[in-house]
Coordinates of C-alpha atoms in Angstrom, one line a residue:
M13 CA 0.3 0.0 -0.1
T14 CA 1.3 3.6 -0.9
V15 CA 1.6 6.7 1.4
P16 CA -2.1 7.8 2.5
L17 CA -2.5 11.5 2.4
F18 CA -6.0 12.7 3.2
N19 CA -9.4 11.7 2.5
I20 CA -12.1 13.2 0.5
G21 CA -15.7 12.0 0.8
G22 CA -14.7 8.7 1.9
F23 CA -11.8 8.2 -0.8
T24 CA -8.2 7.9 0.4
I25 CA -5.6 10.2 -2.0
Y26 CA -2.2 8.4 -1.9
L27 CA 1.1 9.9 -2.2
F28 CA 1.9 7.4 -5.5
G29 CA -1.3 8.8 -7.5
I30 CA -0.5 12.5 -6.7
M31 CA 2.8 12.2 -7.6
I32 CA 2.1 10.3 -10.9
A33 CA -0.2 12.8 -11.9
I34 CA 2.4 15.7 -11.0
G35 CA 4.9 13.5 -13.2
V36 CA 2.5 13.1 -16.0
G37 CA 1.1 16.7 -16.0
T38 CA 4.8 17.8 -16.1
G39 CA 5.7 15.4 -19.1
Y40 CA 2.9 16.5 -21.0
I41 CA 3.8 20.4 -20.8
L42 CA 7.3 19.6 -22.0
A43 CA 6.5 17.6 -24.5
L44 CA 3.4 20.7 -25.9
K45 CA 6.6 23.0 -25.5
E46 CA 8.5 20.7 -27.6
A47 CA 5.8 20.5 -30.2
K48 CA 5.7 24.1 -30.4
R49 CA 9.5 24.8 -30.6
K50 CA 9.5 22.3 -33.6
G51 CA 6.6 23.7 -35.3
L52 CA 4.5 20.7 -35.1
D53 CA 0.6 20.5 -35.1
V54 CA 0.2 21.2 -31.4
D55 CA -3.4 20.0 -31.2
K56 CA -2.6 16.8 -33.0
V57 CA 0.3 16.5 -30.5
S58 CA -2.0 16.9 -27.3
E59 CA -5.2 14.4 -28.4
F60 CA -1.9 12.2 -29.2
L61 CA -0.3 12.5 -25.6
V62 CA -3.6 12.2 -24.2
Y63 CA -4.5 9.0 -25.8
L64 CA -0.8 7.9 -24.7
I65 CA -1.0 8.5 -20.9
I66 CA -4.3 6.1 -21.2
V67 CA -2.6 3.3 -22.9
G68 CA 0.4 3.9 -20.6
I69 CA -1.7 3.3 -17.3
I70 CA -3.3 0.1 -18.8
G71 CA -0.1 -1.3 -20.2
G72 CA 1.8 -0.7 -17.2
R73 CA -1.0 -2.4 -15.2
L74 CA -1.7 -5.4 -17.5
G75 CA 2.2 -5.8 -17.7
F76 CA 2.2 -6.4 -14.1
V77 CA -0.5 -8.5 -14.0
L78 CA 0.7 -10.7 -16.4
T79 CA 4.2 -10.5 -15.5
Y80 CA 4.6 -10.6 -11.6
R81 CA 1.5 -12.2 -10.3
P82 CA -0.8 -13.5 -12.8
Y83 CA -2.0 -16.5 -10.7
F84 CA -3.4 -14.2 -8.0
F85 CA -5.0 -12.0 -10.4
L86 CA -6.6 -15.0 -12.5
T87 CA -8.1 -16.1 -9.5
H88 CA -9.1 -12.6 -8.1
P89 CA -9.9 -10.4 -11.4
L90 CA -11.7 -7.6 -10.0
E91 CA -8.1 -6.8 -7.9
I92 CA -6.5 -5.9 -11.3
L93 CA -8.8 -2.7 -11.0
K94 CA -7.1 -1.7 -7.5
I95 CA -4.2 0.4 -9.3
H96 CA -4.3 2.3 -6.0
D97 CA -2.9 -0.4 -4.1
G98 CA 0.3 -0.4 -6.5
G99 CA 1.7 -2.7 -9.2
M100 CA 2.6 -0.7 -12.2
A101 CA 5.2 -2.4 -15.0
I102 CA 7.0 0.2 -16.5
H103 CA 7.9 -2.2 -19.3
G104 CA 4.6 -2.8 -19.7
S105 CA 3.8 0.7 -20.3
L106 CA 6.4 1.2 -22.9
V107 CA 5.6 -1.9 -25.0
A108 CA 1.6 -0.5 -25.0
G109 CA 2.8 3.2 -25.6
I110 CA 5.1 2.3 -28.5
L111 CA 2.3 -0.3 -30.0
F112 CA -0.2 2.6 -29.9
S113 CA 2.2 5.4 -31.1
I114 CA 3.1 3.2 -34.5
W115 CA -1.0 2.9 -35.0
Y116 CA -1.7 6.2 -33.9
V117 CA 0.8 8.3 -36.3
R118 CA 0.3 5.8 -39.2
K119 CA -3.6 6.7 -38.9
Y120 CA -3.2 10.2 -39.1
K121 CA -0.2 10.3 -41.3
L122 CA 2.8 11.6 -38.6
N123 CA 6.4 10.9 -38.1
F124 CA 6.2 8.8 -35.4
W125 CA 10.2 9.4 -34.6
K126 CA 9.6 13.3 -34.3
I127 CA 7.0 12.5 -32.2
A128 CA 9.4 10.1 -29.8
D129 CA 11.8 12.6 -29.6
L130 CA 9.4 15.5 -28.4
A131 CA 8.2 13.0 -25.8
A132 CA 11.5 11.6 -24.6
P133 CA 12.6 14.1 -22.2
G134 CA 9.3 14.7 -20.6
L135 CA 9.0 11.0 -20.1
A136 CA 12.2 11.0 -18.1
I137 CA 11.2 13.8 -15.7
G138 CA 7.7 12.2 -15.7
Q139 CA 9.4 9.0 -14.2
A140 CA 11.8 10.8 -11.8
I141 CA 8.6 12.6 -10.1
G142 CA 6.4 9.6 -10.3
R143 CA 8.8 7.6 -8.7
I144 CA 8.8 9.6 -5.2
G145 CA 5.9 8.3 -4.2
C146 CA 6.7 4.7 -5.3
D147 CA 7.1 2.7 -1.8
I148 CA 8.8 -0.4 -2.9
F149 CA 11.6 -0.5 -1.2
G150 CA 15.1 -2.5 -1.7
Y151 CA 16.9 -5.2 0.3
A152 CA 18.2 -4.9 3.7
M153 CA 21.5 -3.2 3.7
A154 CA 24.5 -4.9 4.5
R155 CA 26.1 -2.2 6.6
P156 CA 24.2 1.1 8.1
W157 CA 24.6 3.5 5.2
P158 CA 23.1 6.7 6.1
W159 CA 20.9 7.4 3.3
G160 CA 19.2 3.8 4.2
I161 CA 15.2 4.0 5.3
K162 CA 13.9 2.1 8.2
V163 CA 11.2 -0.5 7.6
N164 CA 9.7 -3.0 10.2
G165 CA 12.7 -2.3 11.9
Q166 CA 15.1 -3.1 9.0
L167 CA 17.6 -0.6 6.8
L168 CA 16.6 -1.0 3.3
H169 CA 17.7 0.4 0.3
P170 CA 15.7 3.3 -0.6
V171 CA 15.8 2.3 -4.1
Q172 CA 12.9 4.7 -5.3
V173 CA 15.4 7.2 -4.2
Y174 CA 18.5 5.7 -6.5
E175 CA 15.9 5.8 -9.4
F176 CA 14.4 9.0 -9.4
L177 CA 18.4 10.6 -8.9
L178 CA 19.0 8.6 -12.0
D179 CA 16.1 9.4 -14.0
Y180 CA 16.9 13.5 -13.3
I181 CA 20.1 12.5 -14.9
M182 CA 18.5 11.1 -18.0
F183 CA 16.6 13.8 -18.2
F184 CA 19.1 16.6 -18.2
V185 CA 21.0 14.5 -20.9
L186 CA 18.1 14.3 -22.9
W187 CA 17.2 18.2 -22.9
R188 CA 20.5 18.8 -23.4
K189 CA 21.0 16.5 -26.4
R190 CA 17.2 17.4 -27.8
D191 CA 19.1 20.2 -30.5
K192 CA 21.9 18.2 -31.3
I193 CA 20.5 15.1 -32.5
K194 CA 21.6 13.7 -36.0
Y195 CA 18.3 11.8 -37.4
N196 CA 14.8 12.0 -36.2
G197 CA 14.3 9.1 -33.2
Q198 CA 17.9 9.6 -32.0
L199 CA 16.4 11.0 -28.7
F200 CA 14.3 8.5 -28.3
I201 CA 16.6 5.5 -28.6
I202 CA 18.9 7.3 -26.0
Y203 CA 15.9 7.1 -23.7
V204 CA 15.4 3.6 -24.1
I205 CA 18.6 2.7 -23.6
F206 CA 19.6 4.9 -20.6
F207 CA 16.5 4.2 -18.9
N208 CA 16.6 0.4 -19.2
I209 CA 20.4 1.0 -18.1
N210 CA 19.3 2.7 -14.9
R211 CA 16.6 0.3 -14.1
S212 CA 19.2 -2.7 -14.4
I213 CA 21.1 -0.9 -11.8
V214 CA 18.5 -0.3 -9.7
E215 CA 17.4 -3.8 -9.7
F216 CA 20.4 -5.1 -8.1
F217 CA 19.2 -3.5 -4.8
R218 CA 15.3 -3.8 -5.6
A219 CA 13.3 -6.7 -3.6
G220 CA 10.2 -8.2 -4.7
N221 CA 11.1 -9.0 -8.5
P222 CA 10.9 -12.4 -9.9
M223 CA 14.3 -14.2 -10.0
I224 CA 15.9 -15.3 -13.5
L225 CA 19.0 -16.5 -12.4
P226 CA 20.2 -14.5 -9.3
P227 CA 21.0 -11.7 -9.2
F228 CA 18.8 -11.4 -12.2
T229 CA 15.6 -10.6 -12.1
I230 CA 12.9 -10.6 -15.3
A231 CA 13.4 -6.7 -15.2
H232 CA 17.0 -7.5 -16.4
L233 CA 15.6 -9.5 -19.1
A234 CA 13.1 -7.0 -20.2
S235 CA 15.8 -4.2 -20.2
A236 CA 18.3 -6.2 -22.0
I237 CA 15.8 -6.8 -24.4
F238 CA 15.0 -3.4 -24.8
I239 CA 18.5 -2.1 -24.9
A240 CA 19.0 -4.6 -28.3
A241 CA 15.7 -3.7 -30.0
A242 CA 16.9 0.2 -29.6
L243 CA 20.5 -0.6 -31.1
I244 CA 19.2 -2.3 -33.7
A245 CA 16.5 0.3 -34.5
A246 CA 18.9 3.1 -34.5
H247 CA 21.1 1.3 -37.2
Y248 CA 17.8 1.4 -39.5
I249 CA 16.2 4.5 -38.8
K250 CA 19.4 7.0 -39.0
K251 CA 19.8 5.9 -42.7
Y252 CA 16.3 7.4 -43.7
N253 CA 16.0 10.4 -41.1
T254 CA 18.7 12.5 -41.1
I255 CA 18.2 15.8 -40.2
E256 CA 19.3 18.7 -42.0
K257 CA 21.1 21.8 -40.6
D258 CA 18.2 24.3 -41.6
E259 CA 15.7 22.2 -40.1
M260 CA 17.2 22.2 -36.2
P261 CA 15.6 24.5 -34.0
V262 CA 17.9 27.4 -32.4
Q263 CA 20.1 25.6 -29.6
S264 CA 19.6 26.3 -25.9
K265 CA 22.7 28.0 -24.2
K266 CA 21.4 27.6 -20.8
G267 CA 23.7 24.8 -20.1
F268 CA 24.7 26.3 -16.4
L269 CA 20.7 27.2 -15.4
D270 CA 19.5 23.5 -16.7
I271 CA 22.1 22.2 -14.1
V272 CA 20.7 24.3 -11.5
V273 CA 17.1 23.6 -11.9
V274 CA 18.0 19.7 -12.1
V275 CA 20.2 19.5 -8.9
L276 CA 17.9 21.4 -7.2
L277 CA 15.0 19.0 -8.3
M278 CA 17.1 16.3 -7.1
A279 CA 17.5 17.9 -4.0
I280 CA 13.9 18.7 -3.3
S281 CA 12.5 15.3 -4.4
T282 CA 15.3 13.7 -2.0
V283 CA 14.2 15.9 0.9
F284 CA 10.3 15.3 0.3
F285 CA 10.7 11.9 0.1
Y286 CA 12.6 11.6 3.5
Y287 CA 10.1 13.5 5.2
I288 CA 7.4 11.9 3.8
H289 CA 8.8 8.5 5.4

């Protein structure tokens, strides 16, 4: 169960839901700003993103149901609807989101890789913010490091902190790289690789996921598949999606300001996480 914050009319509002909403909203706004900056149809992009958010939530839930606790949900089907109790698989969201995006952009004759690139930084910061509200903790610490968090008398690795700090770094890299890509789709490819490396690192400290061959879990396998697929995709798409210099937006020169903003976000998120828990 995630951290409850308050009640409204008998309904409990949880930290996880609030942070997911803030993360989704932040990513959505950034993606629309990028669409406008790149001269894309903002209305079409906005409509696409709304559908993508819905599909991502459904895919994330189904990914968890099918991968982590299939027998339980098969015998308790109504429990599938209880997203507020936790249980989302980010790889399920990625698969569902990519499949839906391919269908949508073909139907409306949009450039899939351009849309994917403008969404990549928003996805990164949305994941970072959303992870703050997650209450999945890691293995017990072998020694009492000062950043450990005590749960039921044990000092555990705060894997949420590890992941959102890595996600903020990923966001910074993508944000600074967005004006320097050489082909449409490059930023999204970087996102897929970067995210799955982050997740693989965190997975060594995270408890609860099914093991394949210790210490590797099913999430490690999923991450390896995504990285391999991204590298294969990059090999092919860069041949046909090269960006000419006159197509590139004006590059941002606010490098130092971007660093300050990301460092502040990392600090505020960390302090907030420890305050809540």
